[in-house]
PDB file of C-alpha atoms in Angstrom:
ATOM      1  CA  MET A   1      49.746 -19.162 -51.871  1.00 35.00           C
ATOM      2  CA  ALA A   2      48.858 -15.785 -50.385  1.00 42.00           C
ATOM      3  CA  SER A   3      51.030 -12.720 -50.824  1.00 41.00           C
ATOM      4  CA  ASP A   4      52.857 -11.182 -47.848  1.00 45.00           C
ATOM      5  CA  ASP A   5      50.110  -8.632 -47.209  1.00 56.00           C
ATOM      6  CA  GLN A   6      47.554 -11.455 -46.856  1.00 80.00           C
ATOM      7  CA  ILE A   7      49.629 -13.512 -44.438  1.00 90.00           C
ATOM      8  CA  ILE A   8      48.651 -12.835 -40.841  1.00 93.00           C
ATOM      9  CA  LYS A   9      51.782 -13.452 -38.802  1.00 93.00           C
ATOM     10  CA  VAL A  10      52.008 -12.223 -35.238  1.00 95.00           C
ATOM     11  CA  VAL A  11      54.157 -14.833 -33.493  1.00 96.00           C
ATOM     12  CA  GLY A  12      56.126 -16.023 -36.522  1.00 94.00           C
ATOM     13  CA  ASP A  13      56.240 -17.359 -40.078  1.00 94.00           C
ATOM     14  CA  ARG A  14      56.640 -20.967 -38.953  1.00 95.00           C
ATOM     15  CA  PHE A  15      53.077 -20.891 -37.567  1.00 97.00           C
ATOM     16  CA  CYS A  16      51.494 -19.777 -40.881  1.00 96.00           C
ATOM     17  CA  VAL A  17      50.526 -22.584 -43.259  1.00 96.00           C
ATOM     18  CA  PRO A  18      48.897 -22.363 -46.716  1.00 95.00           C
ATOM     19  CA  TYR A  19      45.895 -24.517 -45.759  1.00 96.00           C
ATOM     20  CA  THR A  20      43.111 -24.538 -43.164  1.00 97.00           C
ATOM     21  CA  MET A  21      44.275 -26.084 -39.884  1.00 96.00           C
ATOM     22  CA  GLU A  22      41.994 -28.036 -37.614  1.00 97.00           C
ATOM     23  CA  LEU A  23      43.390 -28.006 -34.073  1.00 97.00           C
ATOM     24  CA  LEU A  24      42.295 -29.511 -30.797  1.00 96.00           C
ATOM     25  CA  VAL A  25      43.186 -27.571 -27.654  1.00 95.00           C
ATOM     26  CA  LYS A  26      42.906 -29.567 -24.433  1.00 93.00           C
ATOM     27  CA  ARG A  27      43.024 -27.852 -21.048  1.00 89.00           C
ATOM     28  CA  LYS A  28      43.671 -29.758 -17.851  1.00 86.00           C
ATOM     29  CA  ILE A  29      44.064 -28.496 -14.312  1.00 76.00           C
ATOM     30  CA  GLN A  30      47.036 -30.483 -13.035  1.00 66.00           C
ATOM     31  CA  SER A  31      47.003 -29.248  -9.446  1.00 62.00           C
ATOM     32  CA  PHE A  32      45.659 -26.411  -7.337  1.00 59.00           C
ATOM     33  CA  SER A  33      48.331 -24.149  -8.751  1.00 59.00           C
ATOM     34  CA  ASN A  34      48.848 -25.288 -12.356  1.00 70.00           C
ATOM     35  CA  ALA A  35      46.814 -25.433 -15.569  1.00 76.00           C
ATOM     36  CA  HIS A  36      48.166 -27.003 -18.750  1.00 87.00           C
ATOM     37  CA  TYR A  37      47.040 -26.691 -22.374  1.00 93.00           C
ATOM     38  CA  ASP A  38      48.070 -29.111 -25.139  1.00 95.00           C
ATOM     39  CA  VAL A  39      47.518 -28.223 -28.801  1.00 97.00           C
ATOM     40  CA  PHE A  40      47.180 -31.082 -31.294  1.00 97.00           C
ATOM     41  CA  ASP A  41      46.858 -31.129 -35.082  1.00 96.00           C
ATOM     42  CA  ALA A  42      44.335 -33.322 -36.914  1.00 94.00           C
ATOM     43  CA  THR A  43      46.686 -36.335 -36.784  1.00 96.00           C
ATOM     44  CA  GLY A  44      47.278 -36.080 -33.028  1.00 96.00           C
ATOM     45  CA  ASN A  45      50.739 -34.515 -33.096  1.00 96.00           C
ATOM     46  CA  VAL A  46      51.495 -32.048 -30.288  1.00 97.00           C
ATOM     47  CA  LEU A  47      52.187 -28.631 -31.835  1.00 97.00           C
ATOM     48  CA  LEU A  48      52.249 -26.378 -28.766  1.00 97.00           C
ATOM     49  CA  GLN A  49      51.923 -26.510 -24.992  1.00 96.00           C
ATOM     50  CA  VAL A  50      50.934 -23.745 -22.567  1.00 95.00           C
ATOM     51  CA  ASP A  51      51.670 -23.795 -18.845  1.00 88.00           C
ATOM     52  CA  GLY A  52      50.763 -21.425 -16.077  1.00 77.00           C
ATOM     53  CA  GLY A  53      49.380 -21.062 -12.593  1.00 63.00           C
ATOM     54  CA  VAL A  54      45.666 -21.239 -11.884  1.00 55.00           C
ATOM     55  CA  TRP A  55      45.436 -19.249  -8.668  1.00 54.00           C
ATOM     56  CA  ASN A  56      48.261 -16.760  -8.432  1.00 54.00           C
ATOM     57  CA  PHE A  57      48.404 -12.996  -8.267  1.00 57.00           C
ATOM     58  CA  GLN A  58      50.525 -12.507 -11.386  1.00 65.00           C
ATOM     59  CA  ARG A  59      48.766 -14.475 -14.103  1.00 79.00           C
ATOM     60  CA  LYS A  60      51.339 -15.621 -16.610  1.00 88.00           C
ATOM     61  CA  ARG A  61      51.145 -18.281 -19.314  1.00 91.00           C
ATOM     62  CA  VAL A  62      54.125 -19.539 -21.319  1.00 94.00           C
ATOM     63  CA  MET A  63      53.576 -21.172 -24.724  1.00 96.00           C
ATOM     64  CA  LYS A  64      56.252 -23.672 -25.764  1.00 97.00           C
ATOM     65  CA  ASP A  65      56.945 -25.624 -28.918  1.00 96.00           C
ATOM     66  CA  PRO A  66      57.152 -29.466 -28.820  1.00 95.00           C
ATOM     67  CA  SER A  67      60.859 -29.335 -27.915  1.00 95.00           C
ATOM     68  CA  GLY A  68      60.075 -27.201 -24.845  1.00 94.00           C
ATOM     69  CA  LEU A  69      61.441 -23.891 -26.147  1.00 96.00           C
ATOM     70  CA  PRO A  70      59.420 -20.801 -25.169  1.00 96.00           C
ATOM     71  CA  VAL A  71      57.487 -19.298 -28.083  1.00 97.00           C
ATOM     72  CA  ILE A  72      55.564 -16.509 -26.312  1.00 97.00           C
ATOM     73  CA  THR A  73      54.658 -15.357 -22.820  1.00 95.00           C
ATOM     74  CA  MET A  74      51.210 -13.974 -21.981  1.00 94.00           C
ATOM     75  CA  ARG A  75      50.894 -11.828 -18.860  1.00 92.00           C
ATOM     76  CA  GLU A  76      47.824 -10.248 -17.381  1.00 89.00           C
ATOM     77  CA  LYS A  77      48.592  -6.585 -16.952  1.00 82.00           C
ATOM     78  CA  GLN A  78      47.719  -5.371 -13.471  1.00 67.00           C
ATOM     79  CA  ALA A  79      45.991  -2.040 -13.934  1.00 59.00           C
ATOM     80  CA  LEU A  80      43.341  -0.102 -12.119  1.00 53.00           C
ATOM     81  CA  SER A  81      40.790  -0.620 -14.841  1.00 56.00           C
ATOM     82  CA  TRP A  82      37.578  -2.537 -15.368  1.00 61.00           C
ATOM     83  CA  LYS A  83      38.978  -3.864 -18.618  1.00 64.00           C
ATOM     84  CA  GLN A  84      41.130  -6.951 -18.272  1.00 77.00           C
ATOM     85  CA  GLN A  85      44.291  -6.662 -20.333  1.00 87.00           C
ATOM     86  CA  TRP A  86      46.972  -9.144 -21.373  1.00 91.00           C
ATOM     87  CA  VAL A  87      50.312  -8.391 -23.005  1.00 93.00           C
ATOM     88  CA  VAL A  88      52.098 -10.899 -25.235  1.00 96.00           C
ATOM     89  CA  HIS A  89      55.880 -11.003 -25.727  1.00 96.00           C
ATOM     90  CA  GLN A  90      58.227 -13.224 -27.743  1.00 95.00           C
ATOM     91  CA  GLY A  91      59.866 -16.038 -25.796  1.00 94.00           C
ATOM     92  CA  GLU A  92      59.921 -15.469 -22.057  1.00 91.00           C
ATOM     93  CA  SER A  93      60.819 -11.809 -22.425  1.00 89.00           C
ATOM     94  CA  SER A  94      58.977  -8.842 -20.993  1.00 87.00           C
ATOM     95  CA  GLU A  95      61.128  -6.286 -22.838  1.00 90.00           C
ATOM     96  CA  LYS A  96      59.572  -3.592 -25.007  1.00 89.00           C
ATOM     97  CA  ASP A  97      61.579  -4.829 -28.026  1.00 91.00           C
ATOM     98  CA  HIS A  98      59.860  -8.237 -27.823  1.00 94.00           C
ATOM     99  CA  PHE A  99      56.290  -6.923 -27.402  1.00 94.00           C
ATOM    100  CA  LEU A 100      53.914  -8.554 -29.937  1.00 95.00           C
ATOM    101  CA  CYS A 101      50.398  -7.491 -28.999  1.00 94.00           C
ATOM    102  CA  CYS A 102      47.954  -6.455 -26.325  1.00 93.00           C
ATOM    103  CA  VAL A 103      44.589  -8.158 -25.777  1.00 92.00           C
ATOM    104  CA  ARG A 104      41.874  -6.398 -23.768  1.00 88.00           C
ATOM    105  CA  ARG A 105      38.153  -6.526 -23.143  1.00 83.00           C
ATOM    106  CA  SER A 106      36.234  -4.189 -25.428  1.00 76.00           C
ATOM    107  CA  ASN A 107      34.010  -2.936 -22.602  1.00 68.00           C
ATOM    108  CA  ALA A 108      33.958  -3.381 -18.849  1.00 60.00           C
ATOM    109  CA  LEU A 109      30.318  -4.544 -18.859  1.00 59.00           C
ATOM    110  CA  GLN A 110      29.537  -6.852 -21.738  1.00 57.00           C
ATOM    111  CA  ILE A 111      26.584  -8.937 -22.807  1.00 60.00           C
ATOM    112  CA  LYS A 112      28.709 -10.722 -25.424  1.00 65.00           C
ATOM    113  CA  ASN A 113      32.300 -11.692 -24.784  1.00 79.00           C
ATOM    114  CA  LYS A 114      34.485  -9.319 -26.875  1.00 87.00           C
ATOM    115  CA  LEU A 115      38.218  -8.768 -26.956  1.00 90.00           C
ATOM    116  CA  ASP A 116      40.199  -6.223 -28.941  1.00 91.00           C
ATOM    117  CA  VAL A 117      43.686  -7.128 -30.131  1.00 93.00           C
ATOM    118  CA  CYS A 118      46.228  -4.402 -30.849  1.00 92.00           C
ATOM    119  CA  LEU A 119      49.490  -5.370 -32.525  1.00 93.00           C
ATOM    120  CA  ALA A 120      52.731  -3.735 -31.405  1.00 88.00           C
ATOM    121  CA  SER A 121      52.769  -1.580 -34.556  1.00 80.00           C
ATOM    122  CA  SER A 122      49.385   0.022 -33.748  1.00 71.00           C
ATOM    123  CA  TYR A 123      49.431  -0.162 -29.921  1.00 62.00           C
ATOM    124  CA  LYS A 124      50.004   3.579 -29.423  1.00 59.00           C
ATOM    125  CA  ASP A 125      47.182   4.480 -31.833  1.00 61.00           C
ATOM    126  CA  ASP A 126      44.621   2.922 -29.467  1.00 64.00           C
ATOM    127  CA  GLY A 127      43.080   1.177 -32.465  1.00 74.00           C
ATOM    128  CA  ARG A 128      42.410  -2.511 -32.898  1.00 87.00           C
ATOM    129  CA  ASP A 129      43.738  -4.916 -35.473  1.00 92.00           C
ATOM    130  CA  PHE A 130      41.549  -7.904 -34.580  1.00 94.00           C
ATOM    131  CA  ARG A 131      38.305  -8.496 -32.711  1.00 93.00           C
ATOM    132  CA  VAL A 132      37.353 -11.660 -30.862  1.00 92.00           C
ATOM    133  CA  THR A 133      33.594 -12.097 -30.354  1.00 91.00           C
ATOM    134  CA  GLY A 134      31.818 -14.879 -28.581  1.00 86.00           C
ATOM    135  CA  SER A 135      29.048 -15.952 -26.291  1.00 74.00           C
ATOM    136  CA  PHE A 136      29.332 -16.277 -22.513  1.00 63.00           C
ATOM    137  CA  ALA A 137      26.994 -19.281 -22.603  1.00 65.00           C
ATOM    138  CA  SER A 138      28.848 -21.449 -25.135  1.00 67.00           C
ATOM    139  CA  LEU A 139      32.515 -20.370 -24.714  1.00 73.00           C
ATOM    140  CA  SER A 140      32.743 -20.451 -28.523  1.00 86.00           C
ATOM    141  CA  PHE A 141      34.030 -17.479 -30.487  1.00 91.00           C
ATOM    142  CA  LYS A 142      35.285 -16.105 -33.809  1.00 95.00           C
ATOM    143  CA  VAL A 143      38.369 -14.041 -34.578  1.00 96.00           C
ATOM    144  CA  ARG A 144      37.936 -11.285 -37.149  1.00 95.00           C
ATOM    145  CA  ARG A 145      40.253  -8.973 -39.005  1.00 94.00           C
ATOM    146  CA  GLY A 146      37.960  -6.259 -40.266  1.00 91.00           C
ATOM    147  CA  ASN A 147      34.933  -8.102 -41.644  1.00 91.00           C
ATOM    148  CA  SER A 148      36.842 -11.317 -42.423  1.00 94.00           C
ATOM    149  CA  ILE A 149      36.717 -14.318 -40.108  1.00 96.00           C
ATOM    150  CA  ILE A 150      40.247 -15.707 -39.724  1.00 97.00           C
ATOM    151  CA  ALA A 151      39.556 -18.391 -37.082  1.00 97.00           C
ATOM    152  CA  GLU A 152      36.657 -20.111 -35.312  1.00 96.00           C
ATOM    153  CA  VAL A 153      36.697 -21.800 -31.917  1.00 94.00           C
ATOM    154  CA  SER A 154      34.059 -24.115 -30.496  1.00 92.00           C
ATOM    155  CA  HIS A 155      33.999 -25.411 -26.937  1.00 84.00           C
ATOM    156  CA  ASN A 156      33.395 -29.144 -26.524  1.00 75.00           C
ATOM    157  CA  PHE A 157      31.396 -29.510 -23.339  1.00 68.00           C
ATOM    158  CA  THR A 158      31.743 -32.940 -21.740  1.00 63.00           C
ATOM    159  CA  TRP A 159      31.429 -34.297 -18.214  1.00 54.00           C
ATOM    160  CA  GLY A 160      35.195 -33.883 -18.020  1.00 51.00           C
ATOM    161  CA  SER A 161      34.601 -30.123 -18.172  1.00 52.00           C
ATOM    162  CA  CYS A 162      33.205 -30.368 -14.660  1.00 53.00           C
ATOM    163  CA  LYS A 163      36.415 -32.074 -13.509  1.00 56.00           C
ATOM    164  CA  GLY A 164      38.830 -29.469 -14.858  1.00 62.00           C
ATOM    165  CA  LYS A 165      39.330 -31.045 -18.309  1.00 77.00           C
ATOM    166  CA  GLU A 166      38.103 -29.066 -21.286  1.00 83.00           C
ATOM    167  CA  SER A 167      38.690 -29.111 -25.013  1.00 89.00           C
ATOM    168  CA  PHE A 168      38.221 -26.675 -27.860  1.00 92.00           C
ATOM    169  CA  LYS A 169      38.056 -27.310 -31.604  1.00 95.00           C
ATOM    170  CA  VAL A 170      39.916 -24.579 -33.453  1.00 96.00           C
ATOM    171  CA  LYS A 171      39.661 -23.880 -37.166  1.00 97.00           C
ATOM    172  CA  VAL A 172      42.433 -21.579 -38.400  1.00 97.00           C
ATOM    173  CA  TYR A 173      42.116 -20.330 -41.967  1.00 97.00           C
ATOM    174  CA  PRO A 174      45.045 -20.410 -44.460  1.00 96.00           C
ATOM    175  CA  GLU A 175      48.043 -18.113 -43.915  1.00 96.00           C
ATOM    176  CA  VAL A 176      46.900 -17.208 -40.371  1.00 97.00           C
ATOM    177  CA  ASP A 177      49.360 -17.593 -37.475  1.00 97.00           C
ATOM    178  CA  TYR A 178      47.950 -20.532 -35.481  1.00 98.00           C
ATOM    179  CA  ALA A 179      50.141 -19.821 -32.415  1.00 97.00           C
ATOM    180  CA  PHE A 180      48.531 -16.357 -32.241  1.00 98.00           C
ATOM    181  CA  ILE A 181      45.051 -17.922 -32.414  1.00 97.00           C
ATOM    182  CA  VAL A 182      45.927 -20.434 -29.678  1.00 97.00           C
ATOM    183  CA  ALA A 183      47.121 -17.525 -27.500  1.00 96.00           C
ATOM    184  CA  LEU A 184      43.695 -15.908 -27.983  1.00 95.00           C
ATOM    185  CA  VAL A 185      42.002 -19.190 -26.972  1.00 93.00           C
ATOM    186  CA  VAL A 186      44.041 -19.258 -23.744  1.00 91.00           C
ATOM    187  CA  ILE A 187      43.420 -15.575 -22.958  1.00 90.00           C
ATOM    188  CA  MET A 188      39.688 -15.807 -23.697  1.00 87.00           C
ATOM    189  CA  HIS A 189      39.388 -18.874 -21.467  1.00 82.00           C
ATOM    190  CA  GLU A 190      41.460 -17.289 -18.686  1.00 80.00           C
ATOM    191  CA  ASN A 191      39.281 -14.152 -18.794  1.00 76.00           C
ATOM    192  CA  ASP A 192      36.135 -16.288 -18.553  1.00 67.00           C
ATOM    193  CA  ASN A 193      37.531 -18.089 -15.511  1.00 63.00           C
ATOM    194  CA  ALA A 194      38.839 -15.006 -13.710  1.00 56.00           C
TER     195      ALA A 194
END
């Protein structure tokens, strides 16, 4: 078991497990105004669900646990900037006390898809705690803390992808908050489809 300084918890302790987790994230457009993500473990159990509008001015996604309780809310921050930015809060809050992290594009013009993640504790420093790097062509990416890879995501392209159904295989390494990684999957995908 890792010590507390090795555990990467952003959303909460209950989402950190001492073994590598293999997850399947399925995205489905349910209507012209609603997209839905389901997150399954290797045995097919639903761990998390994410709902939110597809075409609305205030982009907001709410992650819920299997019982339907809100875990986090992701909102695209409307700013006059070339860099897209999302803020993540606990539950359905938007209060400063419940702020967890900010996720933004590294550069306005990018050849590779890159996001910087700043936790609430380092948000004012304008530094980054995590980096998400991927390819525009494959929609696959890796999450790094420093030089260490803490999660890997691969896009499963199928004919269903053309019909609004997509899936991602997610590998989350031990003691890493899988709800945080799923939030990054949603934000990365939403940025790609903006």
